[in-house]
Amino acid sequence: MLRFAPSPTGDMHIGNLRVAILNHIIAKQKKEDLIIRIEDTDKERNIEGKDKEILEILGLFAIDYKQVFLQSNNIKYHQQIAMQLLIDKKAFNCFCSDEALENDREKLKNEGKPYRYSGFCENLSDELTFGLDAPFTVRLKKPTHDISFKDIVKGDFTYKPFDVDSFVILRTDKTPTYNFACAVDDMLTDISTVIRGEDHLSNTPKQIHIREQIGYNKEIEYIHLPVILNQETGKKMSKRDDASSVKWLISEGYLPAAIANYLILLGYNPPCEIFTVEEAIEWFDISKISKSSARFDLEKLKFINREHIKMLDDMRLSKILGFADIEIGKLAKVFMEESNTINDLKSKISLIFAPKVNCEGFESELNQLMQCLSDAPFMDDFETLKKYVGEKTSLKGKNLFMPLRFAITGAQHGPNLSEIYPFIKNYLGEIIK
Ligand code: GLU
């Protein structure tokens, strides 16, 4: 079983989508199921409606999952397991106040040392703590041995007990912390492979330690994906970068198939550049992903998007553009040389159907032409039309072609009119207005 575990705390980031897509691919390759676990236990950071939005995006990308569940539904199990760890003396109640912990943090910082829990509450006797009426967290005792694991992409890691530390597993309100809920849920759902962002690498020894203390010994295969960097700054793509939001990319007219193609390609050397997720399932080898971070390249995504738009069936493209006529899909493809996105195509096509005013420098010629075209009979090909309007208006050369292009396309430049005309000839009455 594999899992994708998004937090409903903001717009879905492309890094998270990449994690979801690769989980989907590996689940298919291993012939295992994928489940979606919405990690909603941090109530303060949750944003209403983001869980639904995440599922809608997964639907758009055809991510095939078996089940969705909210992590908050498992809180009772997290608490029961924490209780057992307390009984087994593998965990302890910690009464240290936020101020006391902050003081320790400051002190260590001033000494140039990393923060670690002081261990103050670890050995308090039950008699002493029993009657205490103060808020407390539950901490797991740090390990007594090194924790080692192998990451398929990043290599081998070993963490010292000091690095793992005695960390909080239940907050004062007795909700589980991320590491605890995650480790317990991975165990409860029998996860075999964890694929997630490399920002979680340092959480892995903590999660292994939690499961070891519970007595669960099944080994999980880990794959931490390198972060995606902003092309200009070379820093991690943050929420402030528009292109980091999947919702933004879709609203800008990038096809899900193209975004998926691009994300699979990041840090990977595929056998071909343009492919579908189904094809990638055949050849993708996750162990061959580059260890180092990849830069997000919007120009490359544009190129891939163009290729995927060209591959769309004409009728499907027409529908995406808001029409239900195969001719409009064909018309859109004539504009592909100068378009990168669905939005570019929509604006070209809406110009064709927009009222034609203001053809700079050719105002009177445009009036003449529009009149002539609206009185003209139906003409099957562009050559006949061109000849007809030339004769009727006596306009010639630029004075004919500039306003004629404008009358038909609403723009002064673009593909040859003879390529456009076959697909708009049935709409001429609507266009000339
Ligand atoms: N909820 C975590 C995140 O969105 C994922 C943690 C995990 O996959 O273990 O980054």
Coordinates of C-alpha atoms and ligand atoms in Angstrom, one line a residue:
M1 CA 0.0 0.0 0.0
L2 CA 1.2 3.5 -0.9
R3 CA -0.1 6.8 0.4
F4 CA -0.3 10.4 -0.6
A5 CA -0.6 12.5 2.5
P6 CA -1.4 16.2 1.7
S7 CA -2.1 18.8 4.4
P8 CA -5.2 21.0 3.7
T9 CA -3.2 24.1 4.6
G10 CA -3.0 25.9 1.2
D11 CA -3.1 25.7 -2.5
M12 CA -1.6 22.4 -3.8
H13 CA 2.1 23.0 -4.6
I14 CA 3.6 21.5 -7.7
G15 CA 6.0 19.6 -5.5
N16 CA 3.1 17.9 -3.8
L17 CA 1.5 17.1 -7.1
R18 CA 4.7 15.5 -8.2
V19 CA 4.7 13.4 -5.1
A20 CA 1.1 12.4 -5.9
I21 CA 1.9 11.5 -9.5
L22 CA 4.9 9.5 -8.6
N23 CA 3.0 7.6 -5.9
H24 CA 0.4 6.8 -8.5
I25 CA 3.0 5.5 -11.0
I26 CA 4.9 3.4 -8.4
A27 CA 1.6 2.0 -7.0
K28 CA 0.7 0.9 -10.6
Q29 CA 4.1 -0.6 -11.2
K30 CA 4.1 -2.5 -7.9
K31 CA 0.4 -3.4 -8.4
E32 CA -0.4 -2.0 -5.0
D33 CA -3.2 0.3 -3.9
L34 CA -2.8 4.0 -3.2
I35 CA -4.7 5.8 -0.4
I36 CA -5.1 9.5 0.2
R37 CA -4.6 10.6 3.8
I38 CA -5.7 14.2 4.5
E39 CA -3.3 15.3 7.3
D40 CA -5.7 17.6 9.1
T41 CA -4.7 17.2 12.7
D42 CA -3.1 20.7 12.9
K43 CA -6.4 22.6 13.3
E44 CA -4.8 26.0 13.4
R45 CA -3.2 25.6 9.9
N46 CA -6.1 23.9 8.2
I47 CA -8.0 26.0 5.6
E48 CA -11.6 25.2 5.0
G49 CA -12.3 23.6 1.6
K50 CA -8.7 22.8 0.8
D51 CA -9.3 19.1 1.3
K52 CA -12.0 19.1 -1.4
E53 CA -9.8 21.2 -3.7
I54 CA -6.9 18.7 -3.3
L55 CA -9.3 15.8 -4.3
E56 CA -10.6 17.8 -7.3
I57 CA -7.0 18.3 -8.5
L58 CA -6.2 14.6 -8.0
G59 CA -9.3 13.9 -10.1
L60 CA -8.1 16.2 -12.9
F61 CA -4.8 14.4 -13.0
A62 CA -6.6 11.0 -13.0
I63 CA -4.7 9.8 -9.9
D64 CA -6.2 6.5 -9.1
Y65 CA -6.7 6.0 -5.3
K66 CA -8.6 3.3 -3.4
Q67 CA -9.7 5.3 -0.4
V68 CA -9.6 8.8 1.2
F69 CA -9.5 9.3 4.9
L70 CA -9.0 12.2 7.3
Q71 CA -6.2 11.7 9.7
S72 CA -8.3 13.3 12.4
N73 CA -10.5 10.3 12.4
N74 CA -7.6 8.2 13.8
I75 CA -6.9 10.5 16.8
K76 CA -8.4 7.9 19.1
Y77 CA -5.8 5.4 17.9
H78 CA -3.0 7.9 18.2
Q79 CA -4.0 8.6 21.8
Q80 CA -4.4 4.9 22.7
I81 CA -0.9 4.1 21.4
A82 CA 0.6 7.1 23.2
M83 CA -1.0 5.8 26.4
Q84 CA 0.6 2.3 25.8
L85 CA 4.0 4.0 25.3
L86 CA 3.5 5.8 28.6
I87 CA 2.6 2.5 30.4
D88 CA 5.7 0.8 28.8
K89 CA 7.8 3.8 30.1
K90 CA 8.9 4.5 26.5
A91 CA 7.2 7.9 26.7
F92 CA 6.8 10.4 29.5
N93 CA 4.6 13.3 30.4
C94 CA 6.4 16.6 30.0
F95 CA 5.2 19.6 32.2
C96 CA 7.8 22.0 30.9
S97 CA 6.1 25.3 30.1
D98 CA 6.5 27.0 26.8
E99 CA 8.6 29.8 28.5
A100 CA 10.9 27.3 30.1
L101 CA 11.5 25.5 26.8
E102 CA 12.0 28.9 25.1
N103 CA 14.6 29.8 27.7
D104 CA 16.5 26.6 27.1
R105 CA 16.3 27.2 23.4
E106 CA 17.7 30.8 23.7
K107 CA 20.5 29.6 26.1
L108 CA 21.7 26.8 23.7
K109 CA 21.5 29.2 20.8
N110 CA 23.7 31.7 22.6
E111 CA 26.2 28.9 23.3
G112 CA 26.1 28.1 19.5
K113 CA 24.5 24.7 20.2
P114 CA 21.4 23.1 18.4
Y115 CA 18.3 22.9 20.5
R116 CA 17.6 19.6 22.3
Y117 CA 15.2 18.8 25.0
S118 CA 16.8 19.1 28.5
G119 CA 15.4 15.8 29.7
F120 CA 14.0 17.6 32.8
C121 CA 10.7 15.6 33.0
E122 CA 12.0 12.3 31.8
N123 CA 12.8 10.9 35.2
L124 CA 10.1 12.6 37.3
S125 CA 8.4 10.0 39.5
D126 CA 4.8 9.0 39.1
E127 CA 4.1 10.1 42.7
L128 CA 5.4 13.6 41.9
T129 CA 3.5 14.0 38.6
F130 CA 0.3 12.3 39.7
G131 CA -1.2 15.2 41.5
L132 CA 0.1 18.0 39.2
D133 CA -2.6 20.2 37.8
A134 CA -0.6 21.7 34.9
P135 CA -0.8 21.3 31.2
F136 CA 1.5 18.6 29.8
T137 CA 2.6 17.1 26.5
V138 CA 3.7 13.5 25.9
R139 CA 7.2 13.0 24.8
L140 CA 8.8 9.8 23.3
K141 CA 12.1 9.0 24.9
K142 CA 15.0 9.3 22.5
P143 CA 16.4 6.1 21.1
T144 CA 19.3 4.3 22.8
H145 CA 20.9 3.3 19.4
D146 CA 21.6 4.9 16.1
I147 CA 18.7 4.9 13.6
S148 CA 19.7 4.0 10.0
F149 CA 17.7 3.8 6.8
K150 CA 18.2 3.7 3.1
D151 CA 16.5 6.2 0.8
I152 CA 16.2 4.9 -2.8
V153 CA 17.1 8.3 -4.2
K154 CA 19.2 10.0 -1.6
G155 CA 21.2 7.1 -0.3
D156 CA 22.0 5.9 3.3
F157 CA 21.4 7.8 6.4
T158 CA 22.3 7.3 10.1
Y159 CA 21.0 9.5 12.9
K160 CA 22.4 9.6 16.4
P161 CA 20.0 9.4 19.4
F162 CA 21.0 13.0 20.1
D163 CA 19.7 14.0 16.6
V164 CA 16.4 12.2 17.1
D165 CA 15.9 13.7 20.7
S166 CA 13.0 13.1 23.1
F167 CA 10.3 14.7 21.0
V168 CA 6.6 15.5 21.6
I169 CA 4.1 13.0 20.3
L170 CA 0.9 14.5 21.9
R171 CA 0.4 18.2 22.3
T172 CA -1.1 19.7 25.5
D173 CA -4.6 19.3 23.9
K174 CA -3.7 15.7 23.4
T175 CA -3.8 15.9 19.6
P176 CA -0.9 14.0 17.9
T177 CA 2.0 15.8 16.4
Y178 CA 2.8 15.3 12.7
N179 CA 5.5 12.7 13.2
F180 CA 3.5 10.6 15.6
A181 CA 0.2 10.6 13.6
C182 CA 2.1 9.9 10.4
A183 CA 4.2 7.0 11.8
V184 CA 1.1 5.4 13.4
D185 CA -1.1 5.8 10.3
D186 CA 1.6 4.4 8.0
M187 CA 1.6 1.4 10.4
L188 CA -2.1 1.1 10.6
T189 CA -2.6 1.2 6.9
D190 CA 0.3 -1.2 6.2
I191 CA 2.3 1.2 4.0
S192 CA 5.1 -0.5 2.1
T193 CA 6.6 2.6 0.4
V194 CA 6.7 6.2 1.4
I195 CA 7.3 8.8 -1.4
R196 CA 7.4 12.4 -0.3
G197 CA 9.4 15.6 -0.5
E198 CA 12.9 15.7 0.9
D199 CA 11.9 18.3 3.4
H200 CA 10.6 15.3 5.4
L201 CA 14.0 13.5 5.4
S202 CA 14.8 14.5 8.9
N203 CA 11.4 13.3 10.1
T204 CA 12.1 9.8 8.9
P205 CA 14.4 8.7 11.8
K206 CA 11.7 10.0 14.2
Q207 CA 9.0 8.0 12.5
I208 CA 11.1 4.8 12.4
H209 CA 11.9 5.3 16.1
I210 CA 8.1 5.7 16.9
R211 CA 7.3 2.5 15.1
E212 CA 10.2 0.6 16.7
Q213 CA 9.0 1.6 20.1
I214 CA 5.5 0.5 19.3
G215 CA 7.0 -2.9 18.3
Y216 CA 6.2 -2.7 14.6
N217 CA 9.1 -4.0 12.6
K218 CA 7.9 -4.0 9.0
E219 CA 10.4 -2.1 7.0
I220 CA 9.2 0.8 4.9
E221 CA 10.9 1.8 1.7
Y222 CA 11.6 5.5 1.6
I223 CA 11.9 7.8 -1.4
H224 CA 12.5 11.5 -0.7
L225 CA 12.1 13.6 -3.8
P226 CA 14.5 16.6 -4.3
V227 CA 12.9 20.0 -4.0
I228 CA 11.9 22.1 -7.0
L229 CA 13.8 25.4 -7.3
N230 CA 12.7 28.7 -8.6
Q231 CA 14.4 29.2 -11.9
E232 CA 15.6 32.8 -11.2
T233 CA 16.5 32.7 -7.6
G234 CA 17.7 29.1 -7.3
K235 CA 15.8 28.9 -4.0
K236 CA 13.0 26.5 -3.2
M237 CA 9.8 27.4 -5.1
S238 CA 7.7 29.1 -2.4
K239 CA 4.0 29.7 -2.2
R240 CA 4.7 33.2 -3.4
D241 CA 5.8 31.9 -6.9
D242 CA 2.6 31.8 -8.9
A243 CA 3.9 28.8 -10.9
S244 CA 4.2 26.8 -7.7
S245 CA 0.4 26.5 -7.4
V246 CA -1.2 23.8 -9.4
K247 CA -4.5 25.8 -9.4
W248 CA -2.7 28.7 -10.9
L249 CA -1.1 26.7 -13.7
I250 CA -4.5 25.2 -14.6
S251 CA -6.2 28.6 -14.6
E252 CA -3.4 29.8 -16.9
G253 CA -4.4 27.2 -19.5
Y254 CA -1.8 24.4 -18.9
L255 CA -3.3 20.9 -19.5
P256 CA -3.1 18.4 -16.6
A257 CA -1.5 15.9 -19.1
A258 CA 1.3 18.5 -19.8
I259 CA 1.9 19.4 -16.2
A260 CA 2.2 15.7 -15.3
N261 CA 4.6 15.1 -18.2
Y262 CA 6.7 18.0 -17.1
L263 CA 6.8 16.9 -13.4
I264 CA 7.8 13.4 -14.3
L265 CA 10.6 14.7 -16.5
L266 CA 12.0 16.9 -13.7
G267 CA 15.4 15.5 -12.6
Y268 CA 14.8 12.5 -14.9
N269 CA 16.3 11.4 -18.2
P270 CA 13.3 9.8 -20.0
P271 CA 13.4 7.8 -23.3
C272 CA 11.3 10.6 -24.9
E273 CA 10.3 14.1 -24.0
I274 CA 6.5 14.0 -24.6
F275 CA 4.6 11.2 -23.0
T276 CA 1.5 10.3 -21.0
V277 CA 1.4 9.1 -17.4
E278 CA 0.3 5.7 -18.7
E279 CA 3.4 5.5 -20.9
A280 CA 5.6 6.6 -18.0
I281 CA 4.3 3.7 -15.9
E282 CA 6.0 1.4 -18.5
W283 CA 9.5 2.8 -18.2
F284 CA 9.8 5.1 -15.2
D285 CA 12.5 4.0 -12.7
I286 CA 12.3 6.0 -9.5
S287 CA 15.8 5.0 -8.4
K288 CA 17.1 7.0 -11.4
I289 CA 15.8 10.4 -10.3
S290 CA 18.5 12.9 -9.8
K291 CA 19.6 13.4 -6.2
S292 CA 19.9 17.1 -6.7
S293 CA 17.2 19.7 -6.9
A294 CA 15.7 20.6 -10.3
R295 CA 14.9 24.1 -11.5
F296 CA 11.4 24.9 -12.6
D297 CA 11.5 25.9 -16.3
L298 CA 8.3 27.6 -17.4
E299 CA 9.5 27.8 -21.0
K300 CA 9.9 24.0 -21.1
L301 CA 6.5 23.5 -19.6
K302 CA 5.1 25.8 -22.3
F303 CA 6.7 23.7 -25.0
I304 CA 5.4 20.5 -23.5
N305 CA 1.9 22.1 -23.1
R306 CA 1.9 23.0 -26.8
E307 CA 2.8 19.4 -27.8
H308 CA 0.0 18.0 -25.6
I309 CA -2.5 20.5 -27.0
K310 CA -1.5 19.4 -30.6
M311 CA -2.1 15.8 -29.5
L312 CA -5.6 16.5 -28.4
D313 CA -8.5 15.2 -30.5
D314 CA -10.1 18.1 -32.4
M315 CA -13.5 17.7 -30.8
R316 CA -12.0 17.5 -27.3
L317 CA -10.0 20.7 -27.9
S318 CA -13.1 22.4 -29.1
K319 CA -14.9 21.5 -25.9
I320 CA -12.0 22.6 -23.7
L321 CA -12.3 26.0 -25.6
G322 CA -16.0 26.2 -24.8
F323 CA -17.4 25.0 -28.2
A324 CA -18.9 21.8 -29.4
D325 CA -17.8 21.9 -33.0
I326 CA -14.9 19.9 -34.4
E327 CA -14.1 22.8 -36.8
I328 CA -13.2 25.0 -33.8
G329 CA -10.8 22.4 -32.6
K330 CA -9.2 22.4 -36.1
L331 CA -9.2 26.2 -36.2
A332 CA -7.4 26.3 -32.8
K333 CA -4.6 24.0 -34.1
V334 CA -3.9 26.5 -36.9
F335 CA -3.0 29.0 -34.1
M336 CA -0.7 26.6 -32.3
E337 CA 2.5 28.0 -33.8
E338 CA 1.9 31.2 -31.8
S339 CA 0.2 29.8 -28.7
N340 CA 1.5 28.0 -25.6
T341 CA -1.7 27.6 -23.5
I342 CA -5.4 27.0 -23.7
N343 CA -5.8 30.6 -22.6
D344 CA -3.7 31.9 -25.6
L345 CA -6.0 29.9 -27.9
K346 CA -9.2 31.2 -26.1
S347 CA -8.1 34.7 -26.6
K348 CA -7.3 34.2 -30.3
I349 CA -10.7 32.6 -30.9
S350 CA -12.6 35.1 -28.9
L351 CA -11.0 37.9 -31.0
I352 CA -12.4 36.2 -34.1
F353 CA -15.9 36.4 -32.7
A354 CA -15.5 39.8 -31.1
P355 CA -17.1 42.9 -32.8
K356 CA -14.6 44.3 -35.3
V357 CA -13.8 47.9 -34.5
N358 CA -10.6 50.0 -34.8
C359 CA -8.4 48.5 -37.4
E360 CA -5.7 51.1 -37.1
G361 CA -4.9 52.9 -40.3
F362 CA -7.6 51.1 -42.3
E363 CA -10.8 52.4 -40.7
S364 CA -12.7 53.2 -43.8
E365 CA -11.4 50.1 -45.7
L366 CA -12.7 48.0 -42.8
N367 CA -16.1 49.5 -43.1
Q368 CA -16.3 48.9 -46.7
L369 CA -15.1 45.3 -46.4
M370 CA -17.5 44.5 -43.5
Q371 CA -20.4 45.8 -45.6
C372 CA -19.3 43.8 -48.6
L373 CA -18.8 40.6 -46.5
S374 CA -22.2 40.9 -44.9
D375 CA -23.9 41.1 -48.3
A376 CA -21.7 38.3 -49.8
P377 CA -23.1 34.9 -50.6
F378 CA -21.6 31.8 -49.0
M379 CA -18.2 31.0 -50.4
D380 CA -16.6 27.7 -50.0
D381 CA -12.9 28.7 -50.3
F382 CA -10.7 31.6 -49.4
E383 CA -9.5 32.2 -53.0
T384 CA -13.1 32.8 -54.2
L385 CA -13.8 35.1 -51.2
K386 CA -10.6 37.1 -51.8
K387 CA -11.5 37.6 -55.5
Y388 CA -15.0 38.5 -54.7
V389 CA -14.2 41.2 -52.1
G390 CA -11.4 42.6 -54.3
E391 CA -13.8 43.1 -57.2
K392 CA -16.7 44.4 -55.1
T393 CA -14.6 46.9 -53.1
S394 CA -11.8 47.7 -55.6
L395 CA -9.4 47.5 -52.7
K396 CA -6.0 46.2 -53.4
G397 CA -2.8 45.0 -51.8
K398 CA -2.3 46.1 -48.2
N399 CA -5.6 48.1 -48.3
L400 CA -7.4 44.8 -49.0
F401 CA -5.4 42.3 -46.9
M402 CA -5.0 44.2 -43.7
P403 CA -8.6 45.0 -43.1
L404 CA -9.7 41.6 -44.5
R405 CA -7.4 39.8 -41.9
F406 CA -8.8 42.1 -39.2
A407 CA -12.4 41.4 -40.3
I408 CA -11.9 37.7 -40.1
T409 CA -9.5 37.3 -37.1
G410 CA -9.8 40.5 -35.1
A411 CA -6.0 40.8 -35.3
Q412 CA -3.5 42.4 -37.6
H413 CA -1.1 39.5 -37.7
G414 CA -1.4 35.7 -37.6
P415 CA -1.5 32.5 -39.6
N416 CA -2.4 32.6 -43.3
L417 CA -6.1 33.4 -43.9
S418 CA -6.3 30.6 -46.4
E419 CA -5.6 28.2 -43.5
I420 CA -8.1 29.8 -41.2
Y421 CA -11.0 30.2 -43.6
P422 CA -12.0 26.6 -44.1
F423 CA -12.8 26.3 -40.4
I424 CA -14.7 29.6 -40.0
K425 CA -16.6 29.8 -43.3
N426 CA -19.8 28.6 -41.6
Y427 CA -19.5 31.3 -39.0
L428 CA -18.8 34.2 -41.3
G429 CA -22.2 35.8 -40.6
E430 CA -21.5 35.8 -36.9
I431 CA -17.9 37.0 -37.3
I432 CA -18.7 40.0 -39.5
K433 CA -20.5 42.1 -37.0
Ligands
GLU1 N1 1.5 16.2 5.1 C1 2.8 16.2 4.7 C2 3.0 17.3 3.6 O1 2.0 17.7 3.1 C3 3.2 15.0 4.0 C4 3.9 14.1 5.0 C5 4.3 12.7 4.4 O2 4.1 12.4 3.3 O3 4.7 12.0 5.3 O4 4.1 17.7 3.4

